[in-house]
């Protein structure tokens, strides 16, 4: 290990007595484009620990979040111009272990921060100070808000037009982002219906205020909706795709809105899309004056800080449940260390998680942090 105070390699580092950072670290890197995450991604053992520039923080990651879109990213679906090798992982929570001179105006070494930036599947990540969110402590619950919570908050606020008494259907409602869509719709005094894949998940959904749960493994979702909501639902928060998308579309009420935040059913297929019955789409929308809106968080970053501030305040007040799934119930147990990211991605696509999947990165660094 080398001490942080080492003017020979960066005059911007500020001293933190007694803390040291190693020269090399583990990191996940996309080395080949593939919808198979295990084929696309390589665990590098010997990556040089990056140096923060003047306006940067060096964050020692303690918890990193797993997102459905990790597979889209490693398959090269978001930006065809980006060629491997490139960094992966979208969000992390950890401690600042070093920082540049300008960054020290707002942050100190030892501070807990969260961030949203590509490259979190690493032991250390350089984060521009202006993109870092100061936290009261390093807790995995804060990580659930960075992508999953913010996606639910901003999409429902900007596109959902929620108001009291509206009927809101959330698909994959017990997942990382579904849990927030359920709670935020309830706070808007809506009637919330959630689909899920087990009775255990149904119990969790009821505990966070879901009015009506539908187990899509044991119940026919379409007939339940037709029977219980003959007039249709006003808003759908949809992340599954394929057959679920068709079913949700058919269940819309007059002037209903369907918000597409993902289509996880298709992410692991070569094309990334399951066929939908889109040839009837114009007629279906016209018949109901209905609309479909897509939502991609990157296009709403102007709203991000405000959304995150509200979500953090709600969590701190005890008004928001941030369910974390560390994979304790997975076949090989808790997700610990970067090598377990592969298992965590598999676990998500098996549909087993309740809440947000998080991987813990333990560090045996000689440090007072």
mmCIF file of C-alpha atoms in Angstrom:
data_model
loop_
_atom_site.group_PDB
_atom_site.id
_atom_site.type_symbol
_atom_site.label_atom_id
_atom_site.label_comp_id
_atom_site.label_asym_id
_atom_site.label_seq_id
_atom_site.Cartn_x
_atom_site.Cartn_y
_atom_site.Cartn_z
ATOM 1 C CA UNK A 1 0.000 0.000 0.000
ATOM 2 C CA UNK A 2 1.035 3.597 -0.557
ATOM 3 C CA UNK A 3 0.081 6.459 1.745
ATOM 4 C CA UNK A 4 -2.385 9.024 0.447
ATOM 5 C CA UNK A 5 0.052 11.819 1.234
ATOM 6 C CA UNK A 6 2.530 11.173 -1.557
ATOM 7 C CA UNK A 7 3.289 14.409 -3.355
ATOM 8 C CA UNK A 8 5.365 12.567 -5.941
ATOM 9 C CA UNK A 9 2.350 11.250 -7.766
ATOM 10 C CA UNK A 10 -0.284 13.934 -7.237
ATOM 11 C CA UNK A 11 0.022 17.381 -5.777
ATOM 12 C CA UNK A 12 -3.770 17.462 -5.389
ATOM 13 C CA UNK A 13 -4.069 14.721 -2.793
ATOM 14 C CA UNK A 14 -4.943 15.853 0.687
ATOM 15 C CA UNK A 15 -3.556 14.090 3.696
ATOM 16 C CA UNK A 16 -5.631 11.693 5.772
ATOM 17 C CA UNK A 17 -3.368 10.527 8.564
ATOM 18 C CA UNK A 18 -3.115 6.791 8.891
ATOM 19 C CA UNK A 19 -5.067 5.841 5.775
ATOM 20 C CA UNK A 20 -3.483 4.059 2.847
ATOM 21 C CA UNK A 21 -4.685 2.890 -0.539
ATOM 22 C CA UNK A 22 -3.247 -0.006 -2.497
ATOM 23 C CA UNK A 23 -1.617 0.420 -5.906
ATOM 24 C CA UNK A 24 -3.852 -2.167 -7.577
ATOM 25 C CA UNK A 25 -7.492 -3.192 -7.274
ATOM 26 C CA UNK A 26 -10.140 -5.567 -8.578
ATOM 27 C CA UNK A 27 -12.535 -4.281 -11.194
ATOM 28 C CA UNK A 28 -15.127 -5.639 -13.647
ATOM 29 C CA UNK A 29 -14.568 -4.703 -17.276
ATOM 30 C CA UNK A 30 -16.709 -5.394 -20.363
ATOM 31 C CA UNK A 31 -14.284 -7.159 -22.707
ATOM 32 C CA UNK A 32 -16.789 -8.440 -25.287
ATOM 33 C CA UNK A 33 -20.281 -7.336 -26.309
ATOM 34 C CA UNK A 34 -22.800 -10.048 -25.389
ATOM 35 C CA UNK A 35 -26.256 -10.284 -23.814
ATOM 36 C CA UNK A 36 -24.728 -13.044 -21.667
ATOM 37 C CA UNK A 37 -23.261 -11.042 -18.778
ATOM 38 C CA UNK A 38 -20.795 -13.773 -17.813
ATOM 39 C CA UNK A 39 -19.406 -13.871 -21.364
ATOM 40 C CA UNK A 40 -19.276 -10.092 -21.713
ATOM 41 C CA UNK A 41 -17.581 -9.193 -18.434
ATOM 42 C CA UNK A 42 -14.132 -10.046 -17.028
ATOM 43 C CA UNK A 43 -12.918 -9.659 -13.447
ATOM 44 C CA UNK A 44 -9.540 -7.930 -13.544
ATOM 45 C CA UNK A 45 -7.419 -8.485 -10.440
ATOM 46 C CA UNK A 46 -4.603 -6.071 -11.193
ATOM 47 C CA UNK A 47 -6.098 -2.762 -12.272
ATOM 48 C CA UNK A 48 -4.160 0.344 -11.152
ATOM 49 C CA UNK A 49 -6.119 2.343 -8.576
ATOM 50 C CA UNK A 50 -7.080 5.557 -10.431
ATOM 51 C CA UNK A 51 -5.954 8.992 -9.275
ATOM 52 C CA UNK A 52 -8.492 11.737 -8.608
ATOM 53 C CA UNK A 53 -7.990 15.002 -10.462
ATOM 54 C CA UNK A 54 -8.435 18.441 -8.989
ATOM 55 C CA UNK A 55 -12.263 18.312 -8.889
ATOM 56 C CA UNK A 56 -12.593 14.594 -8.134
ATOM 57 C CA UNK A 57 -13.097 12.209 -5.236
ATOM 58 C CA UNK A 58 -11.575 8.749 -4.960
ATOM 59 C CA UNK A 59 -14.349 6.607 -3.474
ATOM 60 C CA UNK A 60 -13.711 3.263 -1.844
ATOM 61 C CA UNK A 61 -16.872 1.385 -2.809
ATOM 62 C CA UNK A 62 -18.635 -0.417 0.009
ATOM 63 C CA UNK A 63 -21.948 -1.280 -1.702
ATOM 64 C CA UNK A 64 -22.771 -1.434 -5.412
ATOM 65 C CA UNK A 65 -26.209 -1.772 -6.988
ATOM 66 C CA UNK A 66 -27.305 -4.330 -9.578
ATOM 67 C CA UNK A 67 -29.589 -3.024 -12.333
ATOM 68 C CA UNK A 68 -31.496 -4.796 -15.092
ATOM 69 C CA UNK A 69 -29.807 -2.430 -17.517
ATOM 70 C CA UNK A 70 -26.347 -3.821 -16.644
ATOM 71 C CA UNK A 71 -27.017 -6.461 -19.303
ATOM 72 C CA UNK A 72 -28.123 -3.904 -21.895
ATOM 73 C CA UNK A 73 -24.949 -1.956 -21.204
ATOM 74 C CA UNK A 74 -22.647 -4.993 -21.493
ATOM 75 C CA UNK A 75 -24.456 -6.006 -24.696
ATOM 76 C CA UNK A 76 -23.664 -2.587 -26.193
ATOM 77 C CA UNK A 77 -27.325 -1.627 -26.653
ATOM 78 C CA UNK A 78 -27.108 1.879 -25.193
ATOM 79 C CA UNK A 79 -24.330 3.314 -27.302
ATOM 80 C CA UNK A 80 -23.178 1.417 -30.381
ATOM 81 C CA UNK A 81 -20.137 3.686 -30.712
ATOM 82 C CA UNK A 82 -18.599 2.470 -27.438
ATOM 83 C CA UNK A 83 -16.241 -0.461 -28.015
ATOM 84 C CA UNK A 84 -14.830 -2.808 -25.355
ATOM 85 C CA UNK A 85 -13.042 -2.687 -23.042
ATOM 86 C CA UNK A 86 -15.159 -0.332 -20.918
ATOM 87 C CA UNK A 87 -16.222 0.039 -17.292
ATOM 88 C CA UNK A 88 -19.505 -1.267 -15.926
ATOM 89 C CA UNK A 89 -21.741 -0.758 -12.886
ATOM 90 C CA UNK A 90 -23.888 2.363 -12.526
ATOM 91 C CA UNK A 91 -24.042 3.252 -8.846
ATOM 92 C CA UNK A 92 -22.119 2.939 -5.630
ATOM 93 C CA UNK A 93 -21.981 3.985 -1.994
ATOM 94 C CA UNK A 94 -18.702 4.304 -0.147
ATOM 95 C CA UNK A 95 -16.127 6.444 1.638
ATOM 96 C CA UNK A 96 -14.010 9.227 0.200
ATOM 97 C CA UNK A 97 -10.400 8.059 0.682
ATOM 98 C CA UNK A 98 -8.673 10.797 -1.323
ATOM 99 C CA UNK A 99 -9.697 13.954 -3.157
ATOM 100 C CA UNK A 100 -8.444 16.801 -5.274
ATOM 101 C CA UNK A 101 -7.831 20.292 -4.018
ATOM 102 C CA UNK A 102 -10.990 21.882 -5.525
ATOM 103 C CA UNK A 103 -13.112 18.929 -4.393
ATOM 104 C CA UNK A 104 -11.971 19.555 -0.816
ATOM 105 C CA UNK A 105 -14.120 22.719 -0.735
ATOM 106 C CA UNK A 106 -17.229 20.520 -0.357
ATOM 107 C CA UNK A 107 -15.987 17.097 0.738
ATOM 108 C CA UNK A 108 -13.555 15.609 3.228
ATOM 109 C CA UNK A 109 -11.699 12.323 3.393
ATOM 110 C CA UNK A 110 -13.724 9.803 5.389
ATOM 111 C CA UNK A 111 -17.071 11.212 4.212
ATOM 112 C CA UNK A 112 -19.839 8.856 3.078
ATOM 113 C CA UNK A 113 -21.069 9.474 -0.472
ATOM 114 C CA UNK A 114 -23.274 7.920 -3.118
ATOM 115 C CA UNK A 115 -22.936 8.438 -6.847
ATOM 116 C CA UNK A 116 -24.471 7.597 -10.207
ATOM 117 C CA UNK A 117 -21.703 6.992 -12.741
ATOM 118 C CA UNK A 118 -20.467 4.170 -14.969
ATOM 119 C CA UNK A 119 -17.646 2.182 -13.393
ATOM 120 C CA UNK A 120 -18.949 1.294 -9.930
ATOM 121 C CA UNK A 121 -18.123 -2.424 -10.247
ATOM 122 C CA UNK A 122 -14.636 -1.740 -8.890
ATOM 123 C CA UNK A 123 -13.031 -1.480 -5.475
ATOM 124 C CA UNK A 124 -12.263 2.208 -6.071
ATOM 125 C CA UNK A 125 -13.948 4.685 -8.427
ATOM 126 C CA UNK A 126 -13.021 8.269 -9.288
ATOM 127 C CA UNK A 127 -16.168 10.398 -9.041
ATOM 128 C CA UNK A 128 -16.406 14.089 -10.010
ATOM 129 C CA UNK A 129 -17.269 15.937 -6.786
ATOM 130 C CA UNK A 130 -20.223 17.640 -8.485
ATOM 131 C CA UNK A 131 -21.777 14.197 -9.175
ATOM 132 C CA UNK A 132 -21.351 12.886 -5.629
ATOM 133 C CA UNK A 133 -24.174 12.935 -3.079
ATOM 134 C CA UNK A 134 -23.068 13.426 0.562
ATOM 135 C CA UNK A 135 -24.694 10.919 2.927
ATOM 136 C CA UNK A 136 -25.061 10.799 6.714
ATOM 137 C CA UNK A 137 -23.520 7.282 6.728
ATOM 138 C CA UNK A 138 -22.585 4.389 4.463
ATOM 139 C CA UNK A 139 -25.799 2.366 4.283
ATOM 140 C CA UNK A 140 -26.981 0.090 1.462
ATOM 141 C CA UNK A 141 -30.495 1.571 1.732
ATOM 142 C CA UNK A 142 -29.216 4.841 0.255
ATOM 143 C CA UNK A 143 -28.087 2.912 -2.822
ATOM 144 C CA UNK A 144 -31.646 1.798 -3.586
ATOM 145 C CA UNK A 145 -32.597 5.418 -4.249
ATOM 146 C CA UNK A 146 -29.856 6.297 -6.748
ATOM 147 C CA UNK A 147 -31.271 4.596 -9.868
ATOM 148 C CA UNK A 148 -34.321 2.597 -8.759
ATOM 149 C CA UNK A 149 -35.927 5.189 -6.494
ATOM 150 C CA UNK A 150 -35.108 8.106 -8.795
ATOM 151 C CA UNK A 151 -36.554 6.264 -11.818
ATOM 152 C CA UNK A 152 -39.872 5.710 -10.033
ATOM 153 C CA UNK A 153 -40.001 9.221 -8.590
ATOM 154 C CA UNK A 154 -39.204 11.174 -11.748
ATOM 155 C CA UNK A 155 -41.176 9.014 -14.190
ATOM 156 C CA UNK A 156 -44.348 9.073 -12.091
ATOM 157 C CA UNK A 157 -43.996 12.793 -11.425
ATOM 158 C CA UNK A 158 -43.232 13.816 -15.018
ATOM 159 C CA UNK A 159 -45.292 11.269 -16.957
ATOM 160 C CA UNK A 160 -47.763 9.659 -14.532
ATOM 161 C CA UNK A 161 -50.020 12.643 -13.748
ATOM 162 C CA UNK A 162 -51.041 10.883 -10.536
ATOM 163 C CA UNK A 163 -53.950 12.172 -8.514
ATOM 164 C CA UNK A 164 -56.178 10.886 -5.747
ATOM 165 C CA UNK A 165 -58.245 7.817 -6.595
ATOM 166 C CA UNK A 166 -56.391 6.900 -9.809
ATOM 167 C CA UNK A 167 -55.793 3.185 -10.354
ATOM 168 C CA UNK A 168 -52.090 2.424 -10.847
ATOM 169 C CA UNK A 169 -50.743 -0.949 -11.988
ATOM 170 C CA UNK A 170 -47.078 -1.688 -11.201
ATOM 171 C CA UNK A 171 -45.528 -4.721 -12.908
ATOM 172 C CA UNK A 172 -42.657 -6.564 -11.164
ATOM 173 C CA UNK A 173 -43.796 -4.538 -8.171
ATOM 174 C CA UNK A 174 -41.548 -6.215 -5.570
ATOM 175 C CA UNK A 175 -38.380 -5.482 -7.549
ATOM 176 C CA UNK A 176 -35.766 -2.781 -7.087
ATOM 177 C CA UNK A 177 -37.757 0.026 -8.691
ATOM 178 C CA UNK A 178 -41.261 -1.445 -8.406
ATOM 179 C CA UNK A 179 -41.149 -1.113 -4.595
ATOM 180 C CA UNK A 180 -40.808 2.660 -4.986
ATOM 181 C CA UNK A 181 -43.492 2.989 -7.662
ATOM 182 C CA UNK A 182 -45.920 1.262 -5.268
ATOM 183 C CA UNK A 183 -45.060 3.520 -2.322
ATOM 184 C CA UNK A 184 -44.996 6.781 -4.294
ATOM 185 C CA UNK A 185 -48.339 6.011 -5.956
ATOM 186 C CA UNK A 186 -49.806 5.280 -2.520
ATOM 187 C CA UNK A 187 -48.482 8.632 -1.240
ATOM 188 C CA UNK A 188 -50.353 10.262 -4.125
ATOM 189 C CA UNK A 189 -53.517 8.570 -2.717
ATOM 190 C CA UNK A 190 -53.880 6.205 -5.656
ATOM 191 C CA UNK A 191 -55.256 2.657 -5.625
ATOM 192 C CA UNK A 192 -52.227 0.444 -6.360
ATOM 193 C CA UNK A 193 -52.219 -2.989 -7.990
ATOM 194 C CA UNK A 194 -48.912 -4.887 -8.080
ATOM 195 C CA UNK A 195 -47.932 -7.992 -10.036
ATOM 196 C CA UNK A 196 -45.314 -10.315 -8.553
ATOM 197 C CA UNK A 197 -44.107 -13.909 -8.883
ATOM 198 C CA UNK A 198 -44.530 -15.388 -5.393
ATOM 199 C CA UNK A 199 -46.680 -15.225 -2.276
ATOM 200 C CA UNK A 200 -43.648 -14.012 -0.297
ATOM 201 C CA UNK A 201 -43.354 -11.027 -2.643
ATOM 202 C CA UNK A 202 -47.106 -10.460 -2.332
ATOM 203 C CA UNK A 203 -46.707 -10.278 1.454
ATOM 204 C CA UNK A 204 -43.914 -7.725 1.088
ATOM 205 C CA UNK A 205 -46.075 -5.618 -1.272
ATOM 206 C CA UNK A 206 -48.979 -5.615 1.185
ATOM 207 C CA UNK A 207 -46.565 -4.503 3.927
ATOM 208 C CA UNK A 208 -45.626 -1.391 1.900
ATOM 209 C CA UNK A 209 -49.258 -0.481 1.183
ATOM 210 C CA UNK A 210 -50.117 -2.241 -2.094
ATOM 211 C CA UNK A 211 -53.932 -2.508 -2.280
ATOM 212 C CA UNK A 212 -54.168 -5.529 -4.564
ATOM 213 C CA UNK A 213 -51.431 -8.050 -5.360
ATOM 214 C CA UNK A 214 -51.581 -10.474 -8.288
ATOM 215 C CA UNK A 215 -49.287 -13.514 -8.349
ATOM 216 C CA UNK A 216 -48.572 -13.926 -12.062
ATOM 217 C CA UNK A 217 -47.353 -17.505 -11.517
ATOM 218 C CA UNK A 218 -50.617 -18.738 -9.988
ATOM 219 C CA UNK A 219 -53.209 -16.246 -11.265
ATOM 220 C CA UNK A 220 -54.260 -15.129 -14.739
ATOM 221 C CA UNK A 221 -53.362 -11.442 -14.542
ATOM 222 C CA UNK A 222 -55.534 -10.447 -17.507
ATOM 223 C CA UNK A 223 -58.709 -12.060 -16.189
ATOM 224 C CA UNK A 224 -58.128 -10.710 -12.649
ATOM 225 C CA UNK A 225 -57.780 -7.184 -14.038
ATOM 226 C CA UNK A 226 -60.818 -7.581 -16.312
ATOM 227 C CA UNK A 227 -62.948 -8.879 -13.450
ATOM 228 C CA UNK A 228 -61.809 -6.459 -10.711
ATOM 229 C CA UNK A 229 -61.175 -3.353 -12.859
ATOM 230 C CA UNK A 230 -63.715 -3.509 -15.713
ATOM 231 C CA UNK A 231 -63.146 0.198 -16.481
ATOM 232 C CA UNK A 232 -59.388 -0.372 -16.752
ATOM 233 C CA UNK A 233 -56.405 1.175 -14.947
ATOM 234 C CA UNK A 234 -55.293 4.787 -15.305
ATOM 235 C CA UNK A 235 -51.514 4.389 -15.143
ATOM 236 C CA UNK A 236 -49.197 1.417 -15.691
ATOM 237 C CA UNK A 237 -45.576 1.417 -14.492
ATOM 238 C CA UNK A 238 -44.177 -1.295 -16.776
ATOM 239 C CA UNK A 239 -40.758 -2.934 -16.645
ATOM 240 C CA UNK A 240 -41.355 -6.492 -17.867
ATOM 241 C CA UNK A 241 -42.141 -6.291 -21.597
ATOM 242 C CA UNK A 242 -43.344 -9.061 -23.910
ATOM 243 C CA UNK A 243 -46.704 -10.552 -22.924
ATOM 244 C CA UNK A 244 -46.947 -8.351 -19.832
ATOM 245 C CA UNK A 245 -46.711 -5.229 -22.014
ATOM 246 C CA UNK A 246 -49.579 -6.447 -24.223
ATOM 247 C CA UNK A 247 -51.676 -7.294 -21.201
ATOM 248 C CA UNK A 248 -50.990 -3.909 -19.575
ATOM 249 C CA UNK A 249 -51.854 -2.097 -22.801
ATOM 250 C CA UNK A 250 -55.166 -3.955 -23.059
ATOM 251 C CA UNK A 251 -55.958 -3.071 -19.431
ATOM 252 C CA UNK A 252 -55.679 0.707 -19.866
ATOM 253 C CA UNK A 253 -58.685 2.850 -19.060
ATOM 254 C CA UNK A 254 -59.871 5.707 -21.278
ATOM 255 C CA UNK A 255 -57.087 8.336 -21.302
ATOM 256 C CA UNK A 256 -54.823 5.786 -19.586
ATOM 257 C CA UNK A 257 -51.027 6.139 -19.610
ATOM 258 C CA UNK A 258 -48.512 3.341 -19.904
ATOM 259 C CA UNK A 259 -44.971 4.255 -18.777
ATOM 260 C CA UNK A 260 -42.267 1.931 -20.129
ATOM 261 C CA UNK A 261 -39.227 1.941 -17.851
ATOM 262 C CA UNK A 262 -37.799 -1.339 -19.159
ATOM 263 C CA UNK A 263 -38.535 -4.734 -20.681
ATOM 264 C CA UNK A 264 -36.512 -7.165 -18.589
ATOM 265 C CA UNK A 265 -38.150 -10.197 -20.224
ATOM 266 C CA UNK A 266 -36.135 -9.482 -23.359
ATOM 267 C CA UNK A 267 -32.776 -8.307 -22.056
ATOM 268 C CA UNK A 268 -31.083 -11.716 -22.195
ATOM 269 C CA UNK A 269 -32.227 -12.515 -25.745
ATOM 270 C CA UNK A 270 -29.951 -11.645 -28.707
ATOM 271 C CA UNK A 271 -32.353 -8.986 -30.025
ATOM 272 C CA UNK A 272 -33.281 -7.676 -26.591
ATOM 273 C CA UNK A 273 -36.963 -7.533 -27.499
ATOM 274 C CA UNK A 274 -39.769 -10.016 -27.155
ATOM 275 C CA UNK A 275 -42.414 -9.652 -29.862
ATOM 276 C CA UNK A 276 -45.466 -7.604 -28.909
ATOM 277 C CA UNK A 277 -48.721 -7.331 -30.835
ATOM 278 C CA UNK A 278 -47.892 -3.844 -32.014
ATOM 279 C CA UNK A 279 -49.800 -3.942 -35.292
ATOM 280 C CA UNK A 280 -52.980 -3.093 -33.371
ATOM 281 C CA UNK A 281 -51.271 -0.369 -31.369
ATOM 282 C CA UNK A 282 -52.634 2.697 -33.246
ATOM 283 C CA UNK A 283 -56.188 1.358 -33.032
ATOM 284 C CA UNK A 284 -55.868 0.477 -29.343
ATOM 285 C CA UNK A 285 -54.500 3.895 -28.429
ATOM 286 C CA UNK A 286 -57.073 5.735 -30.525
ATOM 287 C CA UNK A 287 -59.980 3.752 -29.118
ATOM 288 C CA UNK A 288 -59.065 4.821 -25.564
ATOM 289 C CA UNK A 289 -57.281 8.150 -26.165
ATOM 290 C CA UNK A 290 -54.469 6.314 -24.367
ATOM 291 C CA UNK A 291 -50.745 6.984 -24.513
ATOM 292 C CA UNK A 292 -47.438 5.156 -24.103
ATOM 293 C CA UNK A 293 -44.434 7.025 -22.762
ATOM 294 C CA UNK A 294 -40.880 5.725 -22.543
ATOM 295 C CA UNK A 295 -38.679 6.771 -19.622
ATOM 296 C CA UNK A 296 -34.856 6.637 -19.529
ATOM 297 C CA UNK A 297 -33.301 8.230 -16.444
ATOM 298 C CA UNK A 298 -30.371 9.756 -18.378
ATOM 299 C CA UNK A 299 -32.794 12.065 -20.208
ATOM 300 C CA UNK A 300 -34.106 13.503 -16.920
ATOM 301 C CA UNK A 301 -30.890 14.301 -15.092
ATOM 302 C CA UNK A 302 -32.012 17.926 -14.699
ATOM 303 C CA UNK A 303 -34.632 16.578 -12.237
ATOM 304 C CA UNK A 304 -32.277 14.137 -10.546
ATOM 305 C CA UNK A 305 -30.867 16.125 -7.599
ATOM 306 C CA UNK A 306 -34.284 17.401 -6.560
ATOM 307 C CA UNK A 307 -35.763 13.882 -6.757
ATOM 308 C CA UNK A 308 -32.939 12.360 -4.753
ATOM 309 C CA UNK A 309 -33.182 15.079 -2.088
ATOM 310 C CA UNK A 310 -36.900 14.320 -1.604
ATOM 311 C CA UNK A 311 -36.321 10.561 -1.524
ATOM 312 C CA UNK A 312 -33.496 10.855 1.028
ATOM 313 C CA UNK A 313 -35.671 13.096 3.229
ATOM 314 C CA UNK A 314 -38.552 10.603 3.040
ATOM 315 C CA UNK A 315 -36.264 7.708 3.988
ATOM 316 C CA UNK A 316 -34.695 9.660 6.876
ATOM 317 C CA UNK A 317 -38.184 10.496 8.193
ATOM 318 C CA UNK A 318 -39.186 6.846 8.037
ATOM 319 C CA UNK A 319 -41.745 7.495 5.272
ATOM 320 C CA UNK A 320 -40.124 5.222 2.696
ATOM 321 C CA UNK A 321 -39.168 1.555 2.857
ATOM 322 C CA UNK A 322 -35.928 0.861 0.972
ATOM 323 C CA UNK A 323 -35.828 -2.932 0.755
ATOM 324 C CA UNK A 324 -32.356 -4.368 0.067
ATOM 325 C CA UNK A 325 -31.724 -7.937 -1.132
ATOM 326 C CA UNK A 326 -28.163 -9.144 -0.457
ATOM 327 C CA UNK A 327 -28.921 -12.589 -1.895
ATOM 328 C CA UNK A 328 -29.020 -14.319 1.493
ATOM 329 C CA UNK A 329 -31.656 -16.680 0.054
ATOM 330 C CA UNK A 330 -29.706 -17.365 -3.146
ATOM 331 C CA UNK A 331 -28.163 -20.851 -3.594
ATOM 332 C CA UNK A 332 -24.607 -19.757 -2.699
ATOM 333 C CA UNK A 333 -25.616 -17.154 -0.124
ATOM 334 C CA UNK A 334 -24.915 -13.467 0.340
ATOM 335 C CA UNK A 335 -23.440 -11.401 -2.498
ATOM 336 C CA UNK A 336 -20.024 -10.382 -1.182
ATOM 337 C CA UNK A 337 -17.112 -9.189 -3.305
ATOM 338 C CA UNK A 338 -16.949 -8.221 -6.976
ATOM 339 C CA UNK A 339 -16.859 -11.874 -8.081
ATOM 340 C CA UNK A 340 -20.427 -12.241 -6.753
ATOM 341 C CA UNK A 341 -21.784 -9.577 -9.174
ATOM 342 C CA UNK A 342 -22.167 -12.391 -11.750
ATOM 343 C CA UNK A 343 -24.339 -14.413 -9.366
ATOM 344 C CA UNK A 344 -26.312 -11.303 -8.430
ATOM 345 C CA UNK A 345 -27.163 -10.590 -12.089
ATOM 346 C CA UNK A 346 -28.285 -14.222 -12.552
ATOM 347 C CA UNK A 347 -30.406 -13.983 -9.395
ATOM 348 C CA UNK A 348 -32.186 -10.896 -10.712
ATOM 349 C CA UNK A 349 -33.024 -12.570 -14.010
ATOM 350 C CA UNK A 350 -34.397 -15.581 -12.140
ATOM 351 C CA UNK A 351 -36.857 -13.090 -10.611
ATOM 352 C CA UNK A 352 -36.013 -14.117 -7.059
ATOM 353 C CA UNK A 353 -35.225 -10.759 -5.496
ATOM 354 C CA UNK A 354 -37.420 -8.837 -3.091
ATOM 355 C CA UNK A 355 -36.311 -5.211 -3.326
ATOM 356 C CA UNK A 356 -33.042 -3.904 -4.739
ATOM 357 C CA UNK A 357 -30.141 -6.308 -5.257
ATOM 358 C CA UNK A 358 -26.975 -4.983 -3.640
ATOM 359 C CA UNK A 359 -23.457 -6.442 -3.499
ATOM 360 C CA UNK A 360 -21.224 -5.683 -0.514
ATOM 361 C CA UNK A 361 -17.529 -5.044 -1.126
ATOM 362 C CA UNK A 362 -15.610 -5.803 2.058
ATOM 363 C CA UNK A 363 -12.195 -4.132 2.416
ATOM 364 C CA UNK A 364 -9.325 -5.169 4.595
ATOM 365 C CA UNK A 365 -7.514 -1.916 3.937
ATOM 366 C CA UNK A 366 -5.246 -0.516 6.652
ATOM 367 C CA UNK A 367 -7.351 2.511 7.427
ATOM 368 C CA UNK A 368 -9.016 4.458 10.201
ATOM 369 C CA UNK A 369 -12.173 4.898 8.080
#
